[in-house]
Amino acid sequence: MPCHPARARELLRKGKAKVLRIFPFTLILVEREDGDVLPASVKIDPGSKKTGIALVADAKRGKKVVWAAEVEHRGQQIKKALDKRRAIRRGRRFRKTAYRTARFLNRTRTSGWLAPSIMSRVENTMTWVKRLQRFSPLSGISVERVKFDMQKMENSEVSGVEYQWGTLNGYEIREYLTVKWDNSCAYCGAKGGRLEIEHIIPKSKGGSNRPSNLSLACHDCNRRKGNLALEDFLTDKKRLEKMKAQLRAPLKDAAAVNSARNKIVELLSQILPLETGTGGQTKFNRTNQKYEKAHWIDAACVGDSGEKVYISEAIKPLLIKAVGHGDRQVQLMDKHGFPRGNPAKGKIFFRFKTGDIVAAFVSSGKKAGRHKGKVAVRASGSFNITTTQGTIQGISHKYCKTLHKGDGYAYEV
Ligand SMILES: [Zn+2]
């Protein structure tokens, strides 16, 4: 159960607990096996670059965030690596080599297949939920599933004030319009800036408040359009056609667009009771509680349970970066694709592996001192350690002690 840092220090000082793991910092009690635990749920805001995670406990006085993290994904690196591999294989096929029968029609994809770069995001999230489940008494999971709830919006008659900023439905509609109009002015195409919600058929001419009659416009266009009809305002034929096409185009089902989120929801629902929320709701909850924008704060505000959450200013998220486990390329290459010596056989040398976090105490010489950081190993036993100050080259394995075994992630507190 997450506890206050002061309490953790006290337990360690009195010898009542030992360090089990550094990232996330976990203690194990040595004297007793029981203790008070609060039911806690893990809340997730899945993103394409970063995923926010918050551990929220059900305390007596209400819900509060007890631990938070942000996981940085490596989708782009995976795509790059696969593109590189594909290029190498293509090059190899056109070389003068022994004939091999074609085997291009023997590939299958299982149903529910996702691109490796997307799957890595799903798997990073699953890894961290499972880890938290091992260290903390989890009772449930909340995930932001979609940006907005299409069904909720289509079924509800939007009344006069509800499209306005400030209500839950208003936030849902805002998210919907952002996607529908690609976060740009529907009339002049200006991107970003402050966009206003605007009626395509003016209200004075009988236009409704339904999402289908709403668009986003920059302040200038909104003011100039006033209560003109669409055809009277957009005199440029091309622009008018474009806008009409965009208006007619069915919005791809927001749930289907986000395949990674769907997969996460599918897999997580097999582990623990699951609550889902929408992006509009998250933003509504966060704005109402006057919290800043951050992935982990968004995570804490997901779903109905995010309506009232206490976030102490003392909480600092653990920054986790997915870095992978290295590659299995058997032949190194120079920049022209020619062989460049062989990589070392195996990955573990003197019980260390590249990516482990180690501490080295060097007693004398030029590199004397205590160095703590990520190790890069060599078969010779002369390692490099990357500390916060920089990389120290050529430290013997004899001085190194493992603090945290490499697990495919880099950490920063
Ligand atoms: Zn405009």
CSV table of N, CA, C and O and ligand atoms in Angstrom, one decimal, residues 184-191 195 216-222 224 233, ligand 1:
chain,number,residue,atom,x,y,z
A,184,SER,N,-9.8,22.8,-36.9
A,184,SER,CA,-9.5,24.0,-37.6
A,184,SER,C,-10.8,24.8,-38.0
A,184,SER,O,-11.9,24.2,-37.9
A,185,CYS,N,-10.7,26.0,-38.4
A,185,CYS,CA,-11.9,26.8,-38.7
A,185,CYS,C,-12.5,26.2,-40.0
A,185,CYS,O,-11.8,26.0,-41.0
A,186,ALA,N,-13.8,26.0,-39.9
A,186,ALA,CA,-14.5,25.3,-41.0
A,186,ALA,C,-14.6,26.2,-42.2
A,186,ALA,O,-14.8,25.7,-43.3
A,187,TYR,N,-14.4,27.5,-42.0
A,187,TYR,CA,-14.6,28.4,-43.2
A,187,TYR,C,-13.3,28.9,-43.8
A,187,TYR,O,-13.2,28.9,-45.0
A,188,CYS,N,-12.3,29.2,-43.0
A,188,CYS,CA,-11.0,29.7,-43.6
A,188,CYS,C,-9.9,28.6,-43.4
A,188,CYS,O,-8.8,28.8,-44.0
A,189,GLY,N,-10.1,27.6,-42.6
A,189,GLY,CA,-9.1,26.6,-42.5
A,189,GLY,C,-8.0,26.9,-41.5
A,189,GLY,O,-7.1,26.1,-41.3
A,190,ALA,N,-8.1,28.0,-40.8
A,190,ALA,CA,-7.1,28.4,-39.8
A,190,ALA,C,-7.0,27.3,-38.8
A,190,ALA,O,-8.0,26.9,-38.2
A,191,LYS,N,-5.8,26.9,-38.5
A,191,LYS,CA,-5.6,25.8,-37.5
A,191,LYS,C,-5.2,26.4,-36.2
A,191,LYS,O,-4.6,27.4,-36.1
A,195,LEU,N,-10.9,28.5,-31.2
A,195,LEU,CA,-12.0,28.3,-32.1
A,195,LEU,C,-13.3,28.3,-31.4
A,195,LEU,O,-13.4,27.8,-30.2
A,216,LEU,N,-16.9,24.5,-36.1
A,216,LEU,CA,-15.9,25.3,-35.4
A,216,LEU,C,-15.5,26.4,-36.3
A,216,LEU,O,-15.3,26.2,-37.5
A,217,ALA,N,-15.3,27.6,-35.8
A,217,ALA,CA,-14.9,28.8,-36.6
A,217,ALA,C,-14.0,29.6,-35.8
A,217,ALA,O,-14.1,29.7,-34.6
A,218,CYS,N,-13.1,30.3,-36.5
A,218,CYS,CA,-12.2,31.2,-35.8
A,218,CYS,C,-13.1,32.5,-35.4
A,218,CYS,O,-14.1,32.7,-36.0
A,219,HIS,N,-12.6,33.3,-34.5
A,219,HIS,CA,-13.4,34.4,-34.0
A,219,HIS,C,-13.8,35.3,-35.2
A,219,HIS,O,-15.0,35.8,-35.3
A,220,ASP,N,-12.8,35.5,-36.1
A,220,ASP,CA,-13.1,36.4,-37.2
A,220,ASP,C,-14.2,36.0,-38.1
A,220,ASP,O,-15.1,36.7,-38.5
A,221,CYS,N,-14.1,34.7,-38.5
A,221,CYS,CA,-15.1,34.1,-39.4
A,221,CYS,C,-16.5,34.1,-38.8
A,221,CYS,O,-17.5,34.4,-39.4
A,222,ASN,N,-16.5,33.7,-37.5
A,222,ASN,CA,-17.7,33.6,-36.7
A,222,ASN,C,-18.4,35.0,-36.7
A,222,ASN,O,-19.6,35.1,-37.0
A,224,ARG,N,-17.9,37.6,-38.8
A,224,ARG,CA,-18.3,38.0,-40.1
A,224,ARG,C,-19.5,37.3,-40.7
A,224,ARG,O,-20.3,37.8,-41.4
A,233,PHE,N,-22.5,33.4,-47.2
A,233,PHE,CA,-21.2,33.7,-46.6
A,233,PHE,C,-20.0,33.2,-47.4
A,233,PHE,O,-19.1,34.0,-47.7
B,1,ZN,ZN,-11.8,31.3,-40.0
